[in-house]
Short mmCIF file of C-alpha atoms in Angstrom, two decimals:
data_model
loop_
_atom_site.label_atom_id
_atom_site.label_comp_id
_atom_site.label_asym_id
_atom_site.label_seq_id
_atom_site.Cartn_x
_atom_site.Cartn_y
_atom_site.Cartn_z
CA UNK P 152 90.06 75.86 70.53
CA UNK P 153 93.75 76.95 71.00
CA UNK P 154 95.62 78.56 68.27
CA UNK P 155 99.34 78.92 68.92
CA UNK P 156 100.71 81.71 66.24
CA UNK P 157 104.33 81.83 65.95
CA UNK P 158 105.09 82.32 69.53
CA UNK P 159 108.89 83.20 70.54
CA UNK P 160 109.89 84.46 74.11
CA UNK P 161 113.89 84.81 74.85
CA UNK P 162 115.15 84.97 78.57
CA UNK P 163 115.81 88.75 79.26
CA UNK P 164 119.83 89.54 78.52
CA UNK P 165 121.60 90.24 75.27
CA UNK P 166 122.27 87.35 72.83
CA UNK P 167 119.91 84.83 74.87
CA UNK P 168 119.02 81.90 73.14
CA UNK P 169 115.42 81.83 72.92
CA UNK P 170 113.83 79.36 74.69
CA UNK P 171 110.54 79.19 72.07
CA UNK P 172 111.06 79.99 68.47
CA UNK P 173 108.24 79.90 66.25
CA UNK P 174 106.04 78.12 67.94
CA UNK P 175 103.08 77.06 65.79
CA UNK P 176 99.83 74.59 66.77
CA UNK P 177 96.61 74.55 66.74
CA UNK P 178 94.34 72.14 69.28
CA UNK P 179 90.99 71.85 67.63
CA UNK P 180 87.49 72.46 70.01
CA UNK P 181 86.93 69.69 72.85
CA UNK P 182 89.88 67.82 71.92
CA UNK P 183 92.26 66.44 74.77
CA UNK P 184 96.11 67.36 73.60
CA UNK P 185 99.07 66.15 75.67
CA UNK P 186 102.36 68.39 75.12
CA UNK P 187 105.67 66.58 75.88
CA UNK P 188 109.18 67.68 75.73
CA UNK P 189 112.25 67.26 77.55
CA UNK P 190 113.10 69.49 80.86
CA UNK P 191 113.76 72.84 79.99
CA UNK P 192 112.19 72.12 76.74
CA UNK P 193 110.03 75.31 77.32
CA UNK P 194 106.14 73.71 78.45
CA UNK P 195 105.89 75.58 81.20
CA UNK P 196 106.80 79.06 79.46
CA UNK P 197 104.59 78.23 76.61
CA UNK P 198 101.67 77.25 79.40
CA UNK P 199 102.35 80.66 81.32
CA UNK P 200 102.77 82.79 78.26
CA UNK P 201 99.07 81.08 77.31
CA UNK P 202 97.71 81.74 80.58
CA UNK P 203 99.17 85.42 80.11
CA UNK P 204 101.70 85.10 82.86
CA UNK P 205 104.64 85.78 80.48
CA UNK P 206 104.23 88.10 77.69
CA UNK P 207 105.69 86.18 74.54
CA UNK P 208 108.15 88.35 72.38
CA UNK P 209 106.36 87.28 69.19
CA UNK P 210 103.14 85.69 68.00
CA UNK P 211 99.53 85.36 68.82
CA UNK P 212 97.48 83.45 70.67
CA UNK P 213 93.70 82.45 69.98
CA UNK P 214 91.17 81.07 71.85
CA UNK P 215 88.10 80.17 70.87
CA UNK P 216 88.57 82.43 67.88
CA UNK P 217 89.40 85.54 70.00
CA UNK P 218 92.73 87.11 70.20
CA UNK P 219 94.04 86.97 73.76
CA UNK P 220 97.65 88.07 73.16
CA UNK P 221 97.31 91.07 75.14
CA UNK P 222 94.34 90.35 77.33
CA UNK P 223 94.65 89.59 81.22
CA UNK P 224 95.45 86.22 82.62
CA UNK P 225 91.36 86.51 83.97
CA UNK P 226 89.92 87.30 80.72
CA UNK P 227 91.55 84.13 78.94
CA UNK P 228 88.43 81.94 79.98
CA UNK P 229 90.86 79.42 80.53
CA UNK P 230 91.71 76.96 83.63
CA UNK P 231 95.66 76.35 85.09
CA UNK P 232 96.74 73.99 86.98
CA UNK P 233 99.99 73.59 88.14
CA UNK P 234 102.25 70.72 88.91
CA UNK P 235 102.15 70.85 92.82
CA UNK P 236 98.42 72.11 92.39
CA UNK P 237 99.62 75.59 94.19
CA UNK P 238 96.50 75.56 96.02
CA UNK P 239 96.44 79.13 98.23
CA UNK P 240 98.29 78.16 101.85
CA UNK P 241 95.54 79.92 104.09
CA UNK P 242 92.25 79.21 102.21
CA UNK P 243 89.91 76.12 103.08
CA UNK P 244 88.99 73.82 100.06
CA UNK P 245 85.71 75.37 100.36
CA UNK P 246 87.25 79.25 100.13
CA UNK P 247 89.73 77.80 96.99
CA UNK P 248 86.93 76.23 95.16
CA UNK P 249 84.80 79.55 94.90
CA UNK P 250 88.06 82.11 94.65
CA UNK P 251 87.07 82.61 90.85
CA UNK P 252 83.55 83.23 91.31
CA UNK P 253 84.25 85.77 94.68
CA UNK P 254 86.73 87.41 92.14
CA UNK P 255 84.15 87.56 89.44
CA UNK P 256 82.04 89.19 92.63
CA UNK P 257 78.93 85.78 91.72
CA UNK P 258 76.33 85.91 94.52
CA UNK P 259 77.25 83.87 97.49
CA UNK P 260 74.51 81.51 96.81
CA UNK P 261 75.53 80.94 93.88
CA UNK P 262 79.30 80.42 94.57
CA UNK P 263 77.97 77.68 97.50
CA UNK P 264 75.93 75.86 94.73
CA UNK P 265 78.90 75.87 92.23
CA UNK P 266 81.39 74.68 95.12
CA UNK P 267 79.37 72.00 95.65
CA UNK P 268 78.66 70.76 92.43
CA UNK P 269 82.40 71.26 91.60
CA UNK P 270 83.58 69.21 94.45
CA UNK P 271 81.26 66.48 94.22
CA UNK P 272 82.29 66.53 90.42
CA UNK P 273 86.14 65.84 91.30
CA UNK P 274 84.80 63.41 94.96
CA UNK P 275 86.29 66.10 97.10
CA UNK P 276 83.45 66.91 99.05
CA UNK P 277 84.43 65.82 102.52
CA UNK P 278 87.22 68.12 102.82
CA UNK P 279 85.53 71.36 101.75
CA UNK P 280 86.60 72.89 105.34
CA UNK P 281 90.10 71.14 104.89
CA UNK P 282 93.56 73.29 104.95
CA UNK P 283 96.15 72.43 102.37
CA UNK P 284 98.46 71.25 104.75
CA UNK P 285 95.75 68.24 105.61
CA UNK P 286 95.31 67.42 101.82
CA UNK P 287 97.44 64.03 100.08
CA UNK P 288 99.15 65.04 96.69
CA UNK P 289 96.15 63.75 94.78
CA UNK P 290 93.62 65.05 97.09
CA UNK P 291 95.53 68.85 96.68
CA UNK P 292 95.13 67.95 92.41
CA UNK P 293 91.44 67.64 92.90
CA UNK P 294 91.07 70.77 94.41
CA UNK P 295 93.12 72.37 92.02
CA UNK P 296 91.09 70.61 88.79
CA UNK P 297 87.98 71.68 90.83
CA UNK P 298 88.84 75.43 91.14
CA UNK P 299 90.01 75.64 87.34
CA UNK P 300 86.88 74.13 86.51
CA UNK P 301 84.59 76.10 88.94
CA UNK P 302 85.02 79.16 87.02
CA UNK P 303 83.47 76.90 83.81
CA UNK P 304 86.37 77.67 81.21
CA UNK P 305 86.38 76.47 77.72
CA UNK P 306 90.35 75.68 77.92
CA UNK P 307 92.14 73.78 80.59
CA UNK P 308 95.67 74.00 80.68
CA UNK P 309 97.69 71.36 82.92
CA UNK P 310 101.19 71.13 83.95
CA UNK P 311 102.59 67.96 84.79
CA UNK P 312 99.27 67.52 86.64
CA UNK P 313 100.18 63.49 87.93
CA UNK P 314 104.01 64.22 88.19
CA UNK P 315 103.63 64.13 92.17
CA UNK P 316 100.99 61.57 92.95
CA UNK P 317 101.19 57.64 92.72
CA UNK P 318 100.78 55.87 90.24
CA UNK P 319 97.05 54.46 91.79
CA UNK P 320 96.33 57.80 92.48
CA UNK P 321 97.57 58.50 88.69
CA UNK P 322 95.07 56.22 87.45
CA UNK P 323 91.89 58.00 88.80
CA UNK P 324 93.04 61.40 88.06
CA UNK P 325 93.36 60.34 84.76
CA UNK P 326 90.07 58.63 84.59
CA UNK P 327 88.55 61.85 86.43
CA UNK P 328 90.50 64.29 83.56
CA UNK P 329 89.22 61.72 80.68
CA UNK P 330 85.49 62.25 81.97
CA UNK P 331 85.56 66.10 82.96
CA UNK P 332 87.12 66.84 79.53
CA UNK P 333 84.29 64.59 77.59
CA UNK P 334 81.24 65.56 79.99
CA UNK P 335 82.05 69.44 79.44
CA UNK P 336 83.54 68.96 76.58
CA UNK P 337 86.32 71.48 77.36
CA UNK P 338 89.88 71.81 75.20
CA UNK P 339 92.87 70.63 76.85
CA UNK P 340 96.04 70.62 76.81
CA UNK P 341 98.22 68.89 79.31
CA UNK P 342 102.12 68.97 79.52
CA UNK P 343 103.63 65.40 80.65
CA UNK P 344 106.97 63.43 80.49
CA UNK P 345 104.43 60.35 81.13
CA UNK P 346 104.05 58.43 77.81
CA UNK P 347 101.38 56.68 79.54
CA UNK P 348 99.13 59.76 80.46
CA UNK P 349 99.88 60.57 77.26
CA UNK P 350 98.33 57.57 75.40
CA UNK P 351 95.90 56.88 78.13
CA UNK P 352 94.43 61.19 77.46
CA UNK P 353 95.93 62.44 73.89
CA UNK P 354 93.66 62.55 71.50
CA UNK P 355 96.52 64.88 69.80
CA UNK P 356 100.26 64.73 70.74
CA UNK P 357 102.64 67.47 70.43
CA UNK P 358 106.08 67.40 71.13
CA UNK P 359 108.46 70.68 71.92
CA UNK P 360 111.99 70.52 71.19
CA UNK P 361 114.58 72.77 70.38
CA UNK P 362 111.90 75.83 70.80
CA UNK P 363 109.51 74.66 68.38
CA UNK P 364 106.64 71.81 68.10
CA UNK P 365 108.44 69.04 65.77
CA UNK P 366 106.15 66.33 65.54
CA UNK P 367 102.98 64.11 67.07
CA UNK P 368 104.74 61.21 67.78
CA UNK P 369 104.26 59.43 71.13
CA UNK P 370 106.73 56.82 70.61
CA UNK P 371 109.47 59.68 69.15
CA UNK M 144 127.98 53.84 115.19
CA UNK M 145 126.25 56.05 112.93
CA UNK M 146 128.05 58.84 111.45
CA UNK M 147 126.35 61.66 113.51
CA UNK M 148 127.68 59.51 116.84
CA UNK M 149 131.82 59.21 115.50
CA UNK M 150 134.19 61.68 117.17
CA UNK M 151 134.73 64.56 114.20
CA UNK M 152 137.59 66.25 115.38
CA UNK M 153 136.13 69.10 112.92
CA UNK M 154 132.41 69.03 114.31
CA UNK M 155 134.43 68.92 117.67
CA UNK M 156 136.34 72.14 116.45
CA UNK M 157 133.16 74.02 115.23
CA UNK M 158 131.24 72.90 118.49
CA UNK M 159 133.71 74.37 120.41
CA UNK M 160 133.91 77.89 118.61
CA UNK M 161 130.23 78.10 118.91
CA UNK M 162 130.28 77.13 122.32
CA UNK M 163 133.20 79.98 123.23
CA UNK M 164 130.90 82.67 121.88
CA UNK M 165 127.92 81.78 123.20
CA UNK M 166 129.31 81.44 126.71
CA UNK M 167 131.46 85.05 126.53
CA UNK M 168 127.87 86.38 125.93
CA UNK M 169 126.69 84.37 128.83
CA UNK M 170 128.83 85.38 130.64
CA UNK M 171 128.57 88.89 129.43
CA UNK M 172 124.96 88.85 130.39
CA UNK M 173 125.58 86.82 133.46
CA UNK M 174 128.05 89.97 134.71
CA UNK M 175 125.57 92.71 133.85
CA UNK M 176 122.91 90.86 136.00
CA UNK M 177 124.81 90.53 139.01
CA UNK M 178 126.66 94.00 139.34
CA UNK M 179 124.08 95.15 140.98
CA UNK M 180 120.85 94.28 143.14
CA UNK M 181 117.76 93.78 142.43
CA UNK M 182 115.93 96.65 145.21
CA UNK M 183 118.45 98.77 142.65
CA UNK M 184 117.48 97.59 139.70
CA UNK M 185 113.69 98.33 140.90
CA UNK M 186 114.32 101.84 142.36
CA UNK M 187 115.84 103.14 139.40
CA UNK M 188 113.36 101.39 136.92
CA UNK M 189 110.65 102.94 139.03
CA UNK M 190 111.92 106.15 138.95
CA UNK M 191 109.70 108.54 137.32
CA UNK M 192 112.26 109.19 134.56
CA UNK M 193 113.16 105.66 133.55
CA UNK M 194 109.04 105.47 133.86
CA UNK M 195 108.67 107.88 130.82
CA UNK M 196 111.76 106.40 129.02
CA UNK M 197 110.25 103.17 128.95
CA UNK M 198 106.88 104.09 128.17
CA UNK M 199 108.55 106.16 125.33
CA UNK M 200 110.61 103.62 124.17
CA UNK M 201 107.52 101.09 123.97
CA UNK M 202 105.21 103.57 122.11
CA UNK M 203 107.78 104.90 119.46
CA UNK M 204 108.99 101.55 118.85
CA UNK M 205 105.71 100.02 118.04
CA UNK M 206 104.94 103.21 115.88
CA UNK M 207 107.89 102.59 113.73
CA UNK M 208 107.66 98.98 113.89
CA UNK M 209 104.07 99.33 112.35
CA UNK M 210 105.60 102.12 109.83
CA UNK M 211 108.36 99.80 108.87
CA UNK M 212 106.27 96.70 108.53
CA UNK M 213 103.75 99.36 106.13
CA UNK M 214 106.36 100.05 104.09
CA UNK M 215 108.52 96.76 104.13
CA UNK M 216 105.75 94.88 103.05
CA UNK M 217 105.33 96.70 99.30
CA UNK M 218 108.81 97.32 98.79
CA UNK M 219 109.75 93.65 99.49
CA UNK M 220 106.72 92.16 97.32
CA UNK M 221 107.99 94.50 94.18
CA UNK M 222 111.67 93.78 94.49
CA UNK M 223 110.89 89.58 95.55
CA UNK M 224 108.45 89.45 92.16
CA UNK M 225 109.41 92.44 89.37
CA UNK M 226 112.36 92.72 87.52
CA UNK M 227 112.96 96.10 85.71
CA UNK M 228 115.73 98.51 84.65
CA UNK M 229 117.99 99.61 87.88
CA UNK M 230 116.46 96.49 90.41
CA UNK M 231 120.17 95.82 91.61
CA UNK M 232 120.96 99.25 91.82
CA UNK M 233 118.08 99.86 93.83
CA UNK M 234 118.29 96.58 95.99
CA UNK M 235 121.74 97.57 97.24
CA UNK M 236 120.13 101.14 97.71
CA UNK M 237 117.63 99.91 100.28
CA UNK M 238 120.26 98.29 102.59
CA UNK M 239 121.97 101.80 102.88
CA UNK M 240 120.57 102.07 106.09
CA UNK M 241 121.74 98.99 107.32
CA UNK M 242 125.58 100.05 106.31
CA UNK M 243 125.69 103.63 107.32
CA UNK M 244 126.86 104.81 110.86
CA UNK M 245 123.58 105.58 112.53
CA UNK M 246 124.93 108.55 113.66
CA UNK M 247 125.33 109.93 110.15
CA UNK M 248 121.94 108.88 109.88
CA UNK M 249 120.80 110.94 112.32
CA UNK M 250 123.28 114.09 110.93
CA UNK M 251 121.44 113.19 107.25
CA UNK M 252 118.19 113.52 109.06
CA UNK M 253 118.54 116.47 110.73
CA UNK M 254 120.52 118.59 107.39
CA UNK M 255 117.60 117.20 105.66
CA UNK M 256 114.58 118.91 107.61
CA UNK M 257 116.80 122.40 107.41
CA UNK M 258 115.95 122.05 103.82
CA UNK M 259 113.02 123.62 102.28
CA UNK M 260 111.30 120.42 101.43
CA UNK M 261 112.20 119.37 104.89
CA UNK M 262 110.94 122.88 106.10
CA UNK M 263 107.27 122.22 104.98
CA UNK M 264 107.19 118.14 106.64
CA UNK M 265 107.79 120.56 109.78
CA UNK M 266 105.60 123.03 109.14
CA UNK M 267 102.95 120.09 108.79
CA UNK M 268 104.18 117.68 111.68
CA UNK M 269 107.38 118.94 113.83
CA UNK M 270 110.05 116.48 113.92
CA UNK M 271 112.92 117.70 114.58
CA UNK M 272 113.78 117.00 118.55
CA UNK M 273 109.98 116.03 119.15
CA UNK M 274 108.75 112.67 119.83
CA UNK M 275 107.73 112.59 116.04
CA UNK M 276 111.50 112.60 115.43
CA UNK M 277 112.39 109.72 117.70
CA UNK M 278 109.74 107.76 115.45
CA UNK M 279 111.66 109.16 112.40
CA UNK M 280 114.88 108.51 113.06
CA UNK M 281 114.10 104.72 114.79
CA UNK M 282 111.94 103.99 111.47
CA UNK M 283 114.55 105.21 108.66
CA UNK M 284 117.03 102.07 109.87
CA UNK M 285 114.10 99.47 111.27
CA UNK M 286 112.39 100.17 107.98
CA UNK M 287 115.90 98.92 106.46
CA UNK M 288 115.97 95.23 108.63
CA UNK M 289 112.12 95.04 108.01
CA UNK M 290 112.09 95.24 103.88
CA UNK M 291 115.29 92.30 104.52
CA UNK M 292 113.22 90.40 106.37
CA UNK M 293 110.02 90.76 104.10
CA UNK M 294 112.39 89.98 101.32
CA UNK M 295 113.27 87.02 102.50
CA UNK M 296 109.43 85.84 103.16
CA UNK M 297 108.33 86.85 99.60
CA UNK M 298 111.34 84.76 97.82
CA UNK M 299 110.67 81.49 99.99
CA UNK M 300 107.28 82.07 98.91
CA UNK M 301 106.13 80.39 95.62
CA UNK M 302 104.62 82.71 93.08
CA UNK M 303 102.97 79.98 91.51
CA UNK M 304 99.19 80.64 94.16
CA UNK M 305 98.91 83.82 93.04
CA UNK M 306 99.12 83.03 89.20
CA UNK M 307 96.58 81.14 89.56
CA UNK M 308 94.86 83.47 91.35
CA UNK M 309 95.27 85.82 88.35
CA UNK M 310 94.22 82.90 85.94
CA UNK M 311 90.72 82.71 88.18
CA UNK M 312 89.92 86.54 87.31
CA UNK M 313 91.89 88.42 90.36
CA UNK M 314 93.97 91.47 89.85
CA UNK M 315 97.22 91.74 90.86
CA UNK M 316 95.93 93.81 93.64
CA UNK M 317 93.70 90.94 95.12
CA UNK M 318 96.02 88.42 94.41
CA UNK M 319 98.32 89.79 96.74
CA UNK M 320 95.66 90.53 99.39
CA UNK M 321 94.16 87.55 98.89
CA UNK M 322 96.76 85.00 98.62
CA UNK M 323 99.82 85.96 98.86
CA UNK M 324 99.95 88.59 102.43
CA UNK M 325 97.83 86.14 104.37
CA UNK M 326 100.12 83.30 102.91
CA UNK M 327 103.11 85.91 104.81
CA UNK M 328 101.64 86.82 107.72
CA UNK M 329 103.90 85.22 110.47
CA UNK M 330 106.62 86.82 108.04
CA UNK M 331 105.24 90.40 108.68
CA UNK M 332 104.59 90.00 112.11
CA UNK M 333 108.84 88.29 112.01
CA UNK M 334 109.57 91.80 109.94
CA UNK M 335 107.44 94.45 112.38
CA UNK M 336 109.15 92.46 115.59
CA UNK M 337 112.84 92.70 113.79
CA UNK M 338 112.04 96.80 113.47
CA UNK M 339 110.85 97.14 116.51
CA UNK M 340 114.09 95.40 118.32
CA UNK M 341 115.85 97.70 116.08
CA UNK M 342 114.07 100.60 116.65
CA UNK M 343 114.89 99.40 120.77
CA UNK M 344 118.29 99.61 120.70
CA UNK M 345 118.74 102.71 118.30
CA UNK M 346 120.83 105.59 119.58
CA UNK M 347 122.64 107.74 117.01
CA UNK M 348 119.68 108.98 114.98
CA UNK M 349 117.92 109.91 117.75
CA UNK M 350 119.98 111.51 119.91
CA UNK M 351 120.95 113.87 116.72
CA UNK M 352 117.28 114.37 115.10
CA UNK M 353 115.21 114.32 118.68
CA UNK M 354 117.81 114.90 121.38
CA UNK M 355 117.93 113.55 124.51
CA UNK M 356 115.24 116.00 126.83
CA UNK M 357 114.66 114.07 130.19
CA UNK M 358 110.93 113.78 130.19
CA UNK M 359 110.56 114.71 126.49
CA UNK M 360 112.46 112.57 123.80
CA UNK M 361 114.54 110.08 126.57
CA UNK M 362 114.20 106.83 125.45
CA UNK M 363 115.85 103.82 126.78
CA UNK M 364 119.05 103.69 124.81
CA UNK M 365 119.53 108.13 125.72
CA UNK M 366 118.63 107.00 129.43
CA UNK M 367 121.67 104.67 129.53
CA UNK M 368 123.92 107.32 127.41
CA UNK M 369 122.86 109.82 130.42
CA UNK M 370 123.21 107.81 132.74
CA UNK M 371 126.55 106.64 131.80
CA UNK M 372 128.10 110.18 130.93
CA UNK M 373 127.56 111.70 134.99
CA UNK M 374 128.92 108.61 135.93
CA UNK M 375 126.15 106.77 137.51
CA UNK M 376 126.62 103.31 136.63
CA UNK M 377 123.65 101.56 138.78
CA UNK M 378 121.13 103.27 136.41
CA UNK M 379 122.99 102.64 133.21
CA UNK M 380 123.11 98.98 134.42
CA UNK M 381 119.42 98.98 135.31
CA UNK M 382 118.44 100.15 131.86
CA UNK M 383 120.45 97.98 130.19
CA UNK M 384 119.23 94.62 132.19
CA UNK M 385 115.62 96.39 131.19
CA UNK M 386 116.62 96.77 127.34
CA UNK M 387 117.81 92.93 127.35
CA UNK M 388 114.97 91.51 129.24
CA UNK M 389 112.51 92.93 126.23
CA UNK M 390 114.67 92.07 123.66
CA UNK M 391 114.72 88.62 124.73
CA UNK M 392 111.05 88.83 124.61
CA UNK M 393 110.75 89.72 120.79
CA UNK M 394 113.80 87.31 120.09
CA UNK M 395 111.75 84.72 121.39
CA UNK M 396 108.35 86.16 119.66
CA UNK M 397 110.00 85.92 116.17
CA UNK M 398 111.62 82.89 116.84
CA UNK M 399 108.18 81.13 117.40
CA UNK M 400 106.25 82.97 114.42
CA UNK M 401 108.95 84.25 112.29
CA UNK M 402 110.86 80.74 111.42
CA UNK M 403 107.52 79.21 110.22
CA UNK M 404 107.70 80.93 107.17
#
C-alpha cells in the first residue's frame, strides 16, 4: 500500500512556485495504479521524493502502513525503475541483477539462485554475462524490472517504463508487468503519457496537474 | 551536392584560421627539432644531469598526478552532485589555481610553510626546497586542471545508476564505489594524465618552493631555465624536444581514454 500525505516540494530559490502542492492519494495493497500528467507535471519528483531521493518540503509518506518520510531510499522496501532503465554502465546483467542482495551482504549462493530465478522470471536469462552497451531498449527494461524485483519489494515504482521501446516490444513488457504485479501481488504505481499502458495496466488512474492529483479519469 | 560538399566561403574562412595556427605550431615544433642534431640531442639527454632531471621529473609528476587524481576525484563528485550554501563561491574558489601566476603560487607556498602551521608540515615532512616540495608545488595547480576535468566526467554522467543503487539498499558510499567511479574510470585516468602534463611543464612554483639544486630538485622545466640563463642553447633545446616528445605521449594517452567518457 502507498499512502501519499499532503506532499509539497518547491524548487530551491525564493518565491518558487512549487512544483507539488498538497499532494494527496492513496494506492490500496496489490493494486496496479498508472499516474499520468503532462511534462513537467511533477511524476518524476513525486516518484523520487517516494523513493527518498528528494526530501519533500511537506507531508508523509506510508508504505505498507509504516512511515517512510525520513527513512533511506534502501529501507523503503520498494523497487525503481527508471525511464532509460539506468542500468549501472560497468556491471554484467548477472552483477546488476544481484546488486541489492550483495548490498544487503545475502550469501552468494543465494544471490546466484535469486538471479536466476529473477531473470528467467523477466526471459532475460541468456544475457546474464551481457554489458549494457550489448542490451536493446527492451532487453535493458528487463533487467531493470528484474533488479527492482530481485530485492522482493512490496512497491514497484515505474517511470515512463515503455517510453523508449517499440510499440511490439511495448506489448510484452506490458504483458510481463501485468503478470509480475498479479503473480507477486506487489503495489504499483507506474507514471505514463501512454493512455494505452494506462488502460491496458490501471486498475486505478491518477492524474497530476497543477501540483496536485485532480481526478481518475483516463479519457480527461 | 550535399550541403557539407558546397563552397562556404565561411567554413572556408574558419578552415583557414584553424589551419594558420596549427601550422605556426608546426612549424614552431618543426624549428625546435631541427636546430640542432640528433648525436646533440643524445649527448646532452644522456648527460648525467639531464639523467636525474628526467628521472625527477617522471617520479614527481606521477606522485602529484596520483595526489591530484586522489583529491580531484571527491571534490568533483561533491560539487557535480550537492548543492549547498556557498557552492558557486566555492566552485570559482577551486579554479584559483588555474588563474593565478604560478609564480605567486610558488611565493604563497613558500610564505605559507614560514608560518607556524606551515612550521609543523615541516617538522613532519620537509618541503621546502626538497623533492617533497617539487611534489607540492606541481600538485597545488595539477590538482586545479584535475578536479576540472573530474568535473566534467561527473556532470556528463547520469545520476540516475546510482539512485537506483540507493533504492536497492547501497549507501551513498557504495553507490559511488560501486557504480558511479568504475562508471568514470577512463575519466580519472583523463584527470591524473591532465595533472601530470601539468605537473610536466610547471616552473614557477617550483623553482620558488624547491629551487633549482642540480642533482637535487632539477626537474625538466629548471634544466631548460639553467640551461637557458648561461647561455647554452643546445641543452635548453634538447630538453625542450624531450619535454614535447612526452607530452605528446599523454596528449595522445588521454585522447584515446579520456574522450570516451
Amino acid at each position: 500500500m502507498i499512502r501519499v500525505d499532503d506532499i509539497s516540494w518547491s524548487p530551491p530559490g525564493k518565491g518558487a512556485k512549487p512544483v507539488l502542492d498538497g499532494v494527496t492519494f492513496e494506492v490500496p495493497r496489490a493494486t496496479y495504479a498508472v499516474l499520468m500528467g503532462k511534462t513537467g507535471s511533477g511524476k518524476t519528483t513525486l516518484l523520487e521524493i517516494l523513493c527518498g531521493l528528494r526530501p519533500p518540503s511537506t507531508g508523509r509518506i506510508i508504505i505498507d502502513d509504516r512511515d517512510v518520510t525520513s527513512a533511506t531510499p534502501g529501507a523503503r522496501g520498494l523497487g525503481y525503475v527508471p525511464q532509460d532503465g539506468a542500468l549501472f554502465p560497468t556491471l554484467t546483467v548477472r552483477e546488476q541483477i544481484g546488486f541489492g542482495l550483495r548490498m544487503r551482504r545475502v550469501p552468494p549462493d543465494r544471490i546466484a539462485a535469486t538471479v536466476h530465478d529473477a531473470a528467467e522470471r523477466v526471459g532475460v536469462s541468456h544475457l546474464l554475462d551481457r554489458l549494457p552497451p550489448g542490451l536493446s531498449g527492451g532487453e535493458r527494461q528487463r533487467v531493470a524490472l528484474a533488479r527492482a524485483l530481485a530485492v522482493q519489494p512490496s512497491v514497484l515504482l515505474l517511470d515512463e517504463p515503455l517510453a523508449s521501446v517499440d510499440e511490439e516490444t511495448q506489448t510484452g513488457l506490458m504483458e510481463l508487468l501485468q503478470q509480475t504485479q498479479r503473480q507477486h501481488r506487489i503495489t504499483v504505481l507506474h507514471v505514463t503519457h501512454s493512455r494505452r499502458e494506462a488502460t491496458g495496466l490501471g486498475d486505478l488512474h491518477l492524474r497530476l496537474e497543477h501540483g496536485r492529483i485532480v481526478a481518475h479519469p483516463i479519457d480527461a | 551536392m550535399s550541403p557539407a560538399r558546397r563552397f562556404s566561403p565561411f567554413w572556408t574562412v574558419l578552415g583557414l584560421v584553424t589551419a594558420a595556427y596549427l601550422g605556426f605550431w608546426l612549424a614552431m615544433l618543426v624549428a625546435t627539432a631541427t636546430y640542432t642534431s640528433a648525436d646533440g640531442v643524445a649527448k646532452v639527454l644522456l648527460s648525467r644531469e639531464i639523467l636525474y632531471a628526467t628521472a625527477l621529473s617522471l617520479v614527481t609528476c606521477t606522485a602529484s598526478a596520483l595526489l591530484s587524481a586522489l583529491v580531484a576525484v571527491p571534490v568533483a563528485y561533491l560539487m557535480s552532485r550537492r548543492r549547498f550554501p556557498g557552492h558557486a563561491f566555492i566552485d570559482a574558489a577551486l579554479d584559483i589555481p588555474i588563474v593565478l601566476p604560478p609564480m605567486v603560487v610558488g611565493i604563497c607556498l613558500l610564505i605559507f610553510f614560514q608560518t607556524r602551521a606551515g612550521g609543523l608540515i615541516e617538522q613532519a615532512i620537509p618541503l621546502t626546497y626538497t623533492v617533497g616540495g617539487v611534489i607540492v608545488a606541481q600538485f597545488v595547480i595539477a590538482a586545479a586542471f584535475a578536479i576540472r576535468t573530474m568535473r566534467n566526467v561527473f556532470d556528463h554522467l547520469s545520476p540516475r545508476p546510482e539512485q537506483v543503487a540507493l533504492t536497492l539498499g547501497a549507501s551513498p558510499g557504495r553507490a559511488f564505489w560501486h557504480v558511479t567511479l568504475p562508471a568514470a574510470r577512463s575519466g580519472v585516468f583523463a584527470a591524473a594524465s591532465v595533472a601530470w602534463a601539468r605537473s610536466l611543464g610547471e616552473f614557477g612554483p617550483v623553482l620558488v618552493f624547491a629551487g633549482a639544486t642540480r642533482m637535487k630538485t632539477e626537474v625538466l622545466p629548471t634544466s631548460v631555465w639553467l640551461a637557458w640563463s648561461v647561455g647554452e642553447l643546445e641543452q635548453g633545446v634538447a630538453v625542450s624536444l624531450l619535454m614535447i616528445v612526452i607530452s605528446m605521449i599523454v596528449l595522445a594517452a588521454v585522447k584515446a581514454t579520456g574522450e570516451r567518457v
